[in-house]
Coordinates of C-alpha atoms in Angstrom, one line a residue:
M1 CA -16.0 -153.6 21.1
N2 CA -13.1 -152.5 18.6
Q3 CA -15.2 -153.4 15.7
Q4 CA -18.2 -151.8 17.0
N5 CA -16.9 -148.4 17.1
S6 CA -14.6 -148.5 14.1
N7 CA -16.8 -146.6 11.9
V8 CA -16.7 -143.4 13.5
I9 CA -13.3 -142.4 11.7
E10 CA -13.0 -145.0 9.0
P11 CA -14.7 -143.9 5.7
R12 CA -18.2 -145.6 4.7
A13 CA -17.9 -149.1 2.5
D14 CA -20.0 -147.6 -0.4
E15 CA -17.3 -144.7 -1.2
D16 CA -14.1 -145.0 -3.2
S17 CA -11.5 -145.3 -0.6
V18 CA -11.9 -142.6 1.8
G19 CA -13.6 -140.3 -1.1
G20 CA -17.2 -140.2 -2.0
K21 CA -18.9 -141.2 -5.1
N22 CA -17.3 -140.1 -8.2
L23 CA -19.3 -137.1 -9.5
S24 CA -18.5 -135.4 -12.8
L25 CA -17.7 -131.7 -12.6
K26 CA -20.5 -129.6 -14.5
N27 CA -19.5 -127.1 -17.3
S28 CA -15.8 -127.6 -17.1
S29 CA -13.4 -129.9 -19.4
V30 CA -11.9 -132.2 -16.5
T31 CA -9.1 -134.4 -16.5
T32 CA -6.6 -136.1 -14.1
I33 CA -3.3 -135.1 -15.8
S34 CA 0.0 -135.7 -14.3
R35 CA 1.8 -132.7 -13.6
N36 CA 5.1 -132.3 -15.2
D37 CA 7.2 -130.3 -12.6
Q38 CA 10.0 -132.4 -11.7
I39 CA 11.5 -133.8 -8.5
A40 CA 15.0 -133.3 -7.0
S41 CA 17.3 -135.9 -8.3
I42 CA 20.3 -136.2 -6.5
G43 CA 22.9 -138.9 -6.9
D44 CA 25.2 -140.2 -4.5
S45 CA 28.4 -138.5 -4.3
E46 CA 30.7 -141.7 -4.8
E47 CA 31.0 -143.5 -8.0
P48 CA 29.8 -147.1 -8.3
P49 CA 32.3 -149.7 -8.4
G50 CA 34.6 -150.2 -11.9
N51 CA 34.4 -146.3 -12.0
V52 CA 31.2 -146.0 -14.2
P53 CA 29.8 -142.5 -13.3
V54 CA 26.5 -142.0 -12.2
I55 CA 24.3 -140.4 -14.5
I56 CA 22.3 -137.6 -12.8
K57 CA 19.3 -136.2 -14.7
R58 CA 15.8 -134.8 -14.0
L59 CA 13.0 -137.2 -14.1
S60 CA 9.4 -136.7 -13.8
F61 CA 8.2 -137.8 -10.5
P62 CA 5.9 -140.6 -12.2
E63 CA 9.1 -141.9 -14.1
V64 CA 11.1 -142.2 -10.6
I65 CA 8.3 -144.2 -8.9
E66 CA 8.0 -146.6 -12.0
R67 CA 12.0 -147.1 -11.6
C68 CA 12.1 -147.4 -7.9
D69 CA 8.9 -149.2 -7.6
D70 CA 10.2 -152.8 -8.5
G71 CA 9.8 -154.2 -4.8
K72 CA 12.7 -151.9 -3.7
I73 CA 11.0 -149.2 -1.8
S74 CA 11.8 -149.9 1.9
N75 CA 8.4 -148.7 3.0
R76 CA 7.0 -152.1 2.8
K77 CA 4.5 -153.2 5.7
S78 CA 4.8 -156.8 7.2
S79 CA 2.2 -159.6 6.6
S80 CA 0.7 -159.1 9.9
A81 CA 0.4 -155.5 9.2
S82 CA -0.9 -156.0 5.6
K83 CA -3.8 -157.9 6.8
R84 CA -5.5 -155.2 9.0
S85 CA -4.1 -152.2 6.9
L86 CA -6.7 -149.6 6.1
R87 CA -7.8 -147.8 3.0
N88 CA -5.7 -145.3 1.5
K89 CA -7.1 -141.5 0.2
V90 CA -7.8 -141.1 -3.6
F91 CA -8.6 -138.1 -5.1
V92 CA -11.1 -138.1 -7.9
P93 CA -12.7 -135.3 -9.8
R94 CA -15.8 -134.5 -8.7
N95 CA -18.2 -131.7 -7.6
S96 CA -19.1 -130.2 -4.2
L97 CA -22.6 -132.0 -3.3
L98 CA -24.0 -128.5 -2.8
T99 CA -23.0 -127.7 -6.3
D100 CA -24.7 -130.9 -8.0
L101 CA -27.7 -130.7 -5.9
C102 CA -28.3 -126.8 -7.0
E103 CA -28.5 -128.7 -10.4
D104 CA -32.1 -129.8 -9.3
Q105 CA -34.5 -127.1 -9.9
N106 CA -36.6 -128.1 -7.1
F107 CA -33.6 -127.7 -4.7
R108 CA -32.4 -124.5 -6.2
T109 CA -36.0 -123.0 -5.7
L110 CA -35.6 -124.0 -1.8
Y111 CA -32.2 -122.3 -2.2
H112 CA -33.9 -119.3 -3.6
I113 CA -36.8 -119.2 -0.6
F114 CA -34.0 -119.6 1.9
I115 CA -32.1 -116.1 0.2
V116 CA -35.5 -114.3 0.1
A117 CA -36.4 -115.3 4.0
L118 CA -33.2 -113.8 5.0
L119 CA -33.6 -110.7 2.9
I120 CA -36.8 -110.5 4.3
V121 CA -35.4 -110.5 7.8
L122 CA -32.7 -107.8 6.9
F123 CA -35.2 -105.5 5.5
Y124 CA -37.4 -106.1 8.4
T125 CA -34.8 -104.9 10.9
I126 CA -33.5 -102.0 8.6
V127 CA -37.2 -100.8 8.8
Y128 CA -37.8 -101.3 12.5
D129 CA -34.5 -99.6 13.4
F130 CA -35.3 -96.5 11.1
V131 CA -39.0 -96.2 12.3
E132 CA -38.1 -96.7 16.1
G133 CA -34.9 -95.2 16.4
G134 CA -34.4 -92.9 13.5
S135 CA -31.0 -94.7 12.3
I136 CA -30.2 -97.6 10.6
K137 CA -27.5 -100.5 12.0
F138 CA -26.4 -102.5 8.9
G139 CA -24.6 -104.8 11.1
L140 CA -20.9 -103.9 10.3
G141 CA -19.8 -103.1 13.9
P142 CA -18.5 -107.0 14.6
I143 CA -16.9 -106.6 11.2
V144 CA -15.3 -103.5 11.9
A145 CA -14.2 -104.5 15.5
G146 CA -13.5 -108.5 14.6
F147 CA -11.3 -107.6 11.4
A148 CA -9.6 -104.7 13.4
K149 CA -5.1 -105.2 13.1
F150 CA -6.0 -107.4 10.3
H151 CA -2.7 -106.1 9.0
Y152 CA -0.6 -107.8 11.8
S153 CA -2.4 -111.1 10.7
L154 CA -1.5 -110.9 7.3
I155 CA 2.3 -110.1 8.5
L156 CA 1.9 -112.8 10.9
W157 CA 0.6 -115.4 7.9
C158 CA 3.6 -114.3 5.4
M159 CA 6.0 -115.3 8.2
M160 CA 4.3 -118.6 8.8
L161 CA 4.6 -119.2 5.3
L162 CA 8.4 -118.5 5.2
C163 CA 9.2 -120.8 7.9
T164 CA 7.1 -123.6 6.1
L165 CA 8.9 -123.2 2.8
C166 CA 12.1 -123.2 4.7
A167 CA 10.8 -126.3 6.3
Y168 CA 11.3 -127.9 3.1
L169 CA 14.7 -127.0 2.4
L170 CA 15.9 -128.3 6.1
F171 CA 14.1 -131.8 5.4
K172 CA 16.0 -132.3 2.0
C173 CA 19.3 -131.3 3.7
W174 CA 18.5 -134.2 6.3
I175 CA 18.0 -136.4 3.5
V176 CA 20.8 -135.6 1.6
I177 CA 23.0 -136.2 4.9
H178 CA 21.2 -139.4 5.7
R179 CA 22.0 -140.8 2.4
K180 CA 25.9 -139.9 2.7
L181 CA 25.9 -141.9 6.1
K182 CA 27.5 -145.5 5.5
T183 CA 27.0 -147.4 8.7
D184 CA 23.4 -148.1 10.2
L185 CA 24.6 -146.9 13.5
L186 CA 25.1 -143.3 12.0
R187 CA 22.0 -143.5 10.3
T188 CA 19.9 -144.4 13.2
T189 CA 21.4 -141.5 15.1
W190 CA 20.6 -139.3 12.3
N191 CA 17.2 -140.3 12.3
I192 CA 16.7 -139.8 15.9
V193 CA 18.3 -136.4 15.4
G194 CA 15.7 -135.6 12.5
L195 CA 12.9 -136.8 14.7
F196 CA 13.9 -134.4 17.5
N197 CA 14.2 -131.5 15.4
F198 CA 10.9 -132.4 13.6
L199 CA 9.0 -132.2 16.7
L200 CA 10.8 -129.3 17.8
Y201 CA 9.9 -127.2 14.5
Q202 CA 6.3 -128.2 15.1
G203 CA 6.2 -127.2 18.6
S204 CA 8.3 -124.1 18.4
F205 CA 6.1 -122.9 15.3
L206 CA 2.7 -123.5 17.5
V207 CA 4.2 -121.6 20.2
L208 CA 5.6 -118.6 18.8
T209 CA 2.5 -118.2 16.5
L210 CA 0.2 -118.3 19.6
L211 CA 2.7 -115.8 21.8
A212 CA 2.5 -113.7 18.6
V213 CA -1.1 -113.4 18.7
A214 CA -1.4 -112.9 22.4
W215 CA 1.6 -110.1 22.2
L216 CA -0.2 -108.3 19.3
D217 CA -3.7 -108.7 20.9
T218 CA -5.6 -109.0 17.5
P219 CA -9.8 -109.2 17.7
P220 CA -11.6 -112.4 17.5
A221 CA -11.4 -112.4 13.8
S222 CA -8.2 -111.4 12.8
S223 CA -7.0 -114.3 15.5
V224 CA -9.1 -116.9 14.3
A225 CA -7.6 -116.4 10.9
V226 CA -4.3 -116.6 11.7
L227 CA -4.8 -119.5 14.5
I228 CA -6.6 -121.7 11.5
E229 CA -3.7 -121.0 9.0
M230 CA -1.2 -122.0 12.0
T231 CA -3.2 -125.6 12.6
R232 CA -3.3 -126.0 8.7
F233 CA 0.5 -125.3 8.1
V234 CA 1.5 -127.7 10.8
M235 CA -1.0 -130.3 9.3
K236 CA 0.3 -129.9 5.8
F237 CA 4.1 -130.2 6.7
F238 CA 3.3 -133.3 8.9
A239 CA 1.7 -134.8 5.8
F240 CA 4.4 -133.9 3.5
V241 CA 7.2 -135.5 5.9
R242 CA 4.9 -138.4 6.8
S243 CA 4.1 -139.2 3.3
N244 CA 7.7 -138.9 1.7
V245 CA 10.1 -139.8 4.5
C246 CA 9.9 -143.6 4.0
R247 CA 10.7 -143.5 0.4
A248 CA 13.2 -140.7 0.4
L249 CA 15.3 -142.5 3.1
D250 CA 15.3 -145.6 1.1
V251 CA 19.0 -146.1 0.2
G252 CA 18.5 -149.2 -2.0
S253 CA 15.9 -148.5 -4.0
C254 CA 17.9 -146.3 -6.9
D255 CA 20.3 -143.4 -7.3
T256 CA 17.4 -140.9 -7.1
I257 CA 15.9 -139.3 -4.1
L258 CA 12.6 -139.8 -4.4
L259 CA 11.5 -136.2 -2.9
P260 CA 9.1 -133.9 -4.7
S261 CA 10.2 -130.7 -5.9
F262 CA 10.0 -127.5 -4.6
N263 CA 7.3 -126.2 -7.1
R264 CA 5.2 -129.3 -6.1
Y265 CA 5.5 -128.7 -2.4
I266 CA 4.1 -125.2 -2.8
Y267 CA 1.2 -126.7 -4.6
F268 CA 0.6 -129.0 -1.8
L269 CA 0.8 -126.2 0.8
F270 CA -2.0 -124.1 -1.1
V271 CA -4.3 -126.8 -2.4
P272 CA -7.3 -127.4 -0.2
P273 CA -6.9 -131.2 1.0
L274 CA -4.7 -131.6 4.1
V275 CA -3.6 -135.3 2.7
Y276 CA -0.6 -135.3 0.6
S277 CA -0.7 -136.7 -2.6
D278 CA 2.0 -136.9 -5.9
E279 CA -0.9 -136.4 -8.5
Y280 CA -4.3 -134.4 -7.9
P281 CA -7.0 -134.3 -10.5
R282 CA -6.6 -131.0 -12.2
T283 CA -9.3 -128.8 -14.4
E284 CA -8.0 -127.6 -17.7
R285 CA -9.0 -124.0 -16.8
I286 CA -10.2 -121.3 -14.6
R287 CA -13.7 -120.5 -14.7
W288 CA -13.7 -116.8 -13.4
A289 CA -17.6 -116.7 -13.3
V290 CA -17.4 -119.6 -10.7
V291 CA -14.8 -117.5 -8.7
G292 CA -16.6 -114.5 -8.8
K293 CA -19.9 -116.3 -7.7
H294 CA -18.2 -118.0 -4.7
V295 CA -16.5 -114.8 -3.3
F296 CA -19.5 -112.9 -3.6
E297 CA -20.8 -115.7 -1.3
V298 CA -17.8 -115.4 1.3
I299 CA -18.7 -111.6 1.2
G300 CA -22.6 -112.1 1.7
V301 CA -22.0 -114.8 4.5
I302 CA -19.9 -112.8 6.4
F303 CA -22.0 -109.6 6.5
Y304 CA -25.0 -112.0 7.2
I305 CA -23.1 -113.6 10.6
S306 CA -22.2 -110.0 11.5
F307 CA -25.8 -108.8 11.4
L308 CA -27.0 -111.8 13.4
L309 CA -24.3 -111.0 16.0
E310 CA -25.1 -107.5 16.3
R311 CA -28.8 -107.9 16.0
F312 CA -29.6 -111.1 18.0
L313 CA -26.6 -111.8 20.1
N314 CA -25.1 -108.6 21.2
P315 CA -28.1 -107.2 22.8
T316 CA -28.9 -110.7 24.7
F317 CA -25.5 -110.7 26.4
Y318 CA -24.3 -107.2 26.4
N319 CA -24.9 -106.5 30.0
F320 CA -23.8 -109.8 31.7
G321 CA -21.1 -108.8 34.3
K322 CA -22.8 -105.6 35.2
E323 CA -25.3 -107.1 37.5
D324 CA -26.4 -110.1 38.9
I325 CA -28.3 -112.4 36.3
S326 CA -31.3 -114.4 37.4
L327 CA -31.3 -118.3 36.4
G328 CA -34.8 -117.4 34.6
H329 CA -33.0 -114.6 32.5
L330 CA -30.1 -117.0 31.7
I331 CA -32.3 -120.0 30.6
L332 CA -34.6 -117.3 28.3
S333 CA -31.1 -116.0 27.1
I334 CA -29.7 -119.4 25.9
F335 CA -33.1 -120.6 24.2
R336 CA -33.2 -117.0 22.7
S337 CA -30.0 -117.5 21.3
I338 CA -30.4 -121.1 19.9
I339 CA -31.7 -120.4 16.6
P340 CA -29.1 -117.3 15.6
A341 CA -26.4 -119.6 17.0
F342 CA -27.2 -122.8 14.5
L343 CA -27.3 -120.3 11.8
I344 CA -24.2 -119.0 12.4
C345 CA -22.6 -122.6 12.2
V346 CA -24.3 -123.1 9.1
F347 CA -23.3 -120.1 7.4
L348 CA -19.6 -120.9 8.4
F349 CA -19.9 -124.3 7.1
Y350 CA -20.9 -122.7 3.7
C351 CA -18.9 -119.9 3.7
M352 CA -15.6 -122.2 4.7
L353 CA -16.1 -125.6 3.4
H354 CA -18.1 -124.9 0.1
S355 CA -17.5 -121.2 -0.9
W356 CA -14.0 -120.4 0.3
M357 CA -13.0 -123.9 -0.4
N358 CA -14.3 -123.8 -4.2
V359 CA -12.5 -120.1 -4.7
V360 CA -9.0 -122.2 -4.0
S361 CA -9.8 -125.2 -5.9
E362 CA -11.0 -123.1 -9.1
L363 CA -7.9 -120.8 -8.9
L364 CA -5.5 -123.6 -8.4
R365 CA -7.4 -125.9 -10.8
F366 CA -8.1 -128.5 -8.4
A367 CA -10.7 -130.8 -9.6
D368 CA -11.6 -132.9 -6.3
R369 CA -14.3 -130.5 -4.5
M370 CA -15.5 -133.3 -2.1
F371 CA -14.9 -131.0 1.1
Y372 CA -18.0 -132.5 2.7
R373 CA -20.7 -135.1 2.4
D374 CA -24.3 -135.1 3.2
W375 CA -23.8 -134.6 6.9
W376 CA -27.8 -133.2 7.0
N377 CA -28.9 -136.6 6.2
A378 CA -26.8 -138.3 9.2
S379 CA -28.6 -140.3 11.6
S380 CA -25.8 -141.1 13.8
F381 CA -23.1 -138.7 15.6
A382 CA -20.4 -141.0 13.6
E383 CA -21.9 -140.8 10.5
Y384 CA -21.9 -136.9 11.1
I385 CA -18.2 -136.6 12.2
R386 CA -17.0 -138.5 9.2
S387 CA -19.4 -136.1 6.7
W388 CA -19.3 -132.4 8.5
N389 CA -15.7 -131.6 7.5
V390 CA -14.0 -134.5 4.9
I391 CA -10.6 -132.3 4.7
V392 CA -9.8 -132.4 8.6
H393 CA -11.2 -135.7 8.5
D394 CA -9.2 -137.2 5.9
W395 CA -6.0 -136.0 7.5
L396 CA -7.3 -137.7 11.1
Y397 CA -8.0 -141.0 9.2
T398 CA -4.8 -141.2 7.4
Y399 CA -2.1 -139.9 9.6
I400 CA -3.5 -140.6 13.3
Y401 CA -6.2 -143.0 13.1
K402 CA -4.6 -145.2 10.3
D403 CA -1.1 -145.0 11.9
L404 CA -2.3 -145.9 15.2
V405 CA -4.3 -149.1 14.2
E406 CA -1.6 -150.3 12.1
Y407 CA 1.5 -149.6 13.8
C408 CA 0.9 -148.7 17.6
M409 CA -2.3 -150.0 19.4
G410 CA -2.5 -153.4 17.7
N411 CA -5.6 -153.1 15.8
C412 CA -7.5 -151.9 18.9
R413 CA -9.7 -149.1 16.8
F414 CA -11.7 -147.9 19.9
L415 CA -8.8 -146.4 21.5
A416 CA -7.6 -145.0 18.0
T417 CA -11.0 -143.2 18.1
I418 CA -10.3 -141.7 21.4
A419 CA -6.6 -140.6 20.4
V420 CA -8.7 -139.2 17.4
F421 CA -11.2 -137.4 19.4
T422 CA -8.9 -136.1 22.1
L423 CA -6.5 -134.4 19.2
S424 CA -9.3 -132.6 17.9
A425 CA -10.7 -131.1 21.3
I426 CA -7.2 -130.2 22.0
F427 CA -6.7 -128.0 18.8
H428 CA -10.2 -126.6 19.0
E429 CA -9.8 -125.2 22.3
I430 CA -6.5 -123.8 21.7
I431 CA -7.8 -122.0 18.9
L432 CA -11.0 -120.7 21.0
A433 CA -8.6 -120.2 23.8
F434 CA -6.5 -118.0 22.1
T435 CA -9.2 -116.2 19.9
F436 CA -11.0 -114.9 22.9
R437 CA -8.4 -114.7 25.5
F438 CA -9.7 -116.9 28.1
F439 CA -9.9 -120.9 28.7
Y440 CA -13.6 -122.2 28.9
P441 CA -13.5 -125.8 27.8
V442 CA -17.0 -125.9 26.7
M443 CA -15.8 -127.3 23.0
F444 CA -13.6 -129.8 24.5
V445 CA -16.5 -131.2 26.7
Q446 CA -18.5 -131.8 23.8
F447 CA -16.1 -133.0 21.9
E448 CA -14.5 -135.4 24.2
F449 CA -16.9 -136.5 26.4
M450 CA -20.4 -135.7 24.8
G451 CA -19.1 -136.6 21.4
L452 CA -18.2 -140.1 22.4
L453 CA -21.4 -140.4 24.5
L454 CA -23.4 -139.6 21.5
M455 CA -21.8 -141.9 19.3
L456 CA -22.6 -144.6 21.5
L457 CA -26.2 -143.7 22.0
T458 CA -27.0 -142.8 18.5
K459 CA -25.3 -145.9 16.8
N460 CA -28.6 -147.9 16.4
V461 CA -30.9 -145.6 16.6
R462 CA -33.6 -145.4 13.3
K463 CA -32.4 -143.6 10.5
A464 CA -35.7 -140.9 10.9
Y465 CA -35.4 -140.5 14.4
G466 CA -31.6 -140.3 14.5
N467 CA -31.6 -137.6 11.9
V468 CA -34.4 -135.6 14.3
L469 CA -32.2 -136.4 17.3
L470 CA -29.1 -135.3 15.8
W471 CA -30.7 -131.8 14.2
F472 CA -32.1 -131.4 17.7
L473 CA -28.6 -131.7 19.6
L474 CA -27.0 -129.9 17.2
C475 CA -29.5 -126.7 17.6
I476 CA -29.2 -127.1 21.5
G477 CA -25.2 -127.6 21.5
S478 CA -24.6 -124.7 19.3
G479 CA -27.1 -122.3 21.1
I480 CA -25.0 -123.6 24.4
L481 CA -21.7 -122.9 22.9
L482 CA -22.3 -119.6 21.5
S483 CA -24.4 -118.5 24.6
L484 CA -21.9 -119.4 27.3
F485 CA -19.0 -117.9 25.2
S486 CA -21.0 -114.8 24.8
M487 CA -21.6 -114.7 28.5
E488 CA -18.1 -115.3 29.5
F489 CA -16.5 -112.3 26.7
Y490 CA -18.9 -109.6 27.8
S491 CA -18.5 -110.2 31.7
R492 CA -14.7 -110.3 31.0
R493 CA -15.4 -106.8 29.5
N494 CA -17.8 -105.5 32.1
C495 CA -16.2 -106.9 35.1
P496 CA -12.4 -106.7 33.9
V497 CA -9.8 -108.8 36.0
S498 CA -6.2 -108.5 36.6
D499 CA -4.8 -110.5 34.1
E500 CA -1.7 -110.8 36.2
S501 CA -1.6 -114.6 36.2
L502 CA -2.4 -117.4 33.8
V503 CA -5.1 -118.5 36.6
D504 CA -7.0 -115.0 35.4
Y505 CA -7.5 -116.6 32.3
M506 CA -8.4 -119.9 33.5
I507 CA -11.3 -119.0 35.8
P508 CA -14.7 -118.2 34.2
V509 CA -15.6 -114.3 35.6
S510 CA -19.0 -115.3 34.4
W511 CA -19.2 -117.4 37.4
F512 CA -18.2 -115.2 40.2
C513 CA -18.3 -111.4 39.2
N514 CA -22.2 -110.6 39.3
G515 CA -23.0 -113.9 38.5
I516 CA -26.1 -116.0 38.5
S517 CA -28.5 -115.3 41.4
V518 CA -30.9 -118.5 41.9
N519 CA -34.2 -117.4 43.1
L520 CA -36.7 -120.1 42.0
N521 CA -40.1 -118.4 42.7
W522 CA -41.6 -119.8 39.8
T523 CA -45.1 -121.2 39.4
I524 CA -47.4 -122.9 36.9
T525 CA -51.0 -122.1 36.2
S526 CA -53.0 -124.5 34.5
V527 CA -54.5 -123.4 31.2
L528 CA -57.8 -124.9 32.2
S529 CA -58.1 -122.9 35.4
S530 CA -60.6 -120.0 35.6
S531 CA -59.2 -116.4 35.6

């Protein structure tokens, strides 16, 4: 059973490590270059025997690794662990998949047809509003309301960045003190203190940020921006510590502490991948035309999502909570929102994982642009999970799944998969709960229970049938998710609760305050019956 489910989190066998196929970047000179920034070289305070002074100099990071990698690094797996070791992430220069697909004329034509169809829907809505009501709604209402108090979000982001930068200095000080300790007992005690402080910092970072978002009462769009960045900073610092703590604490390796420099740490904080690496592939120049194109796409997608919300979803759920809703009206509302909800999910994918990630990568000259794979061709839920968001998947695989399999769970890969699903579901639920100010665990149920169930049900389905089934489930799932959250959001506005206790945030208002009235008086008439 363990081996059957191992492919949910693990990368596909036909890929270069965790990465995908090596694709050359078009229209850009690319090279995998070693960055010349330096590491912090700190010698021991005492002189070695014979009063020979220690020469302290600054070395490039690859030179230090070459000096100290002669079988002396203490982060060595035992022979039993190495037998079950999993592959590591490898970064190579490559384009985003959609970038390469757009090089094909047929795909580019389909892309243009899709844009034209969206413009026709937009123009139709504008003309309809003008003819029927005498005014035009451009769909800017959700943008204005959602991004209100965004300056508070920027202040919170700056504070989170400052804390994450200071964490590097604290980590470095902890390592320097550890190197000065002479006995194993002192080192072990100091390790326990360091682990406690690390967990305390990560927990405090999360709690204080969440409290600040709740206290400032920022709108949904401003809140979700801060919460996503909060999660990213936590994952980044965890990856940096996990990747560097073993070799930095190796007392017997050499006289240099193998800790990357502060400049390298800052670059890692801003570069798209969440998995730490000493060297990333880099492009030789910034293509400003590419930056401008993707920035325009980000702005256009945000506008169109706002248009879908204002035109299709808000009118459907605006009156929820004002009066009783019949079961038939509820079902119609859910089905009416399936297509807009799924379009919003696809637009969010394109905006965040393609356009925005390419903007950041181009500005930082980061050459590995594989932020997603061809998830639209997936025939199983396991393949979809691996392909939808490669950035988060790589972090979960490298630092959670891989460590659990190799060190904690005795190669029980199914339990490691459950742990990964649980952690992902918890953080998704935290982001949604503090974005909308209520706890409605629809996403948690979809991740933790439906996700594992679909993983088993779609494992051996034929590829064509599996792909159709996956698309059908994605459409229905996104429609139900957005419908239920829209119902609860407007029910809390139209039927406000006291918010005096935590229970008020946990109980769905849409269920009890002018809730759903079940009156099944439906009749079915045959189309063959005479009128």
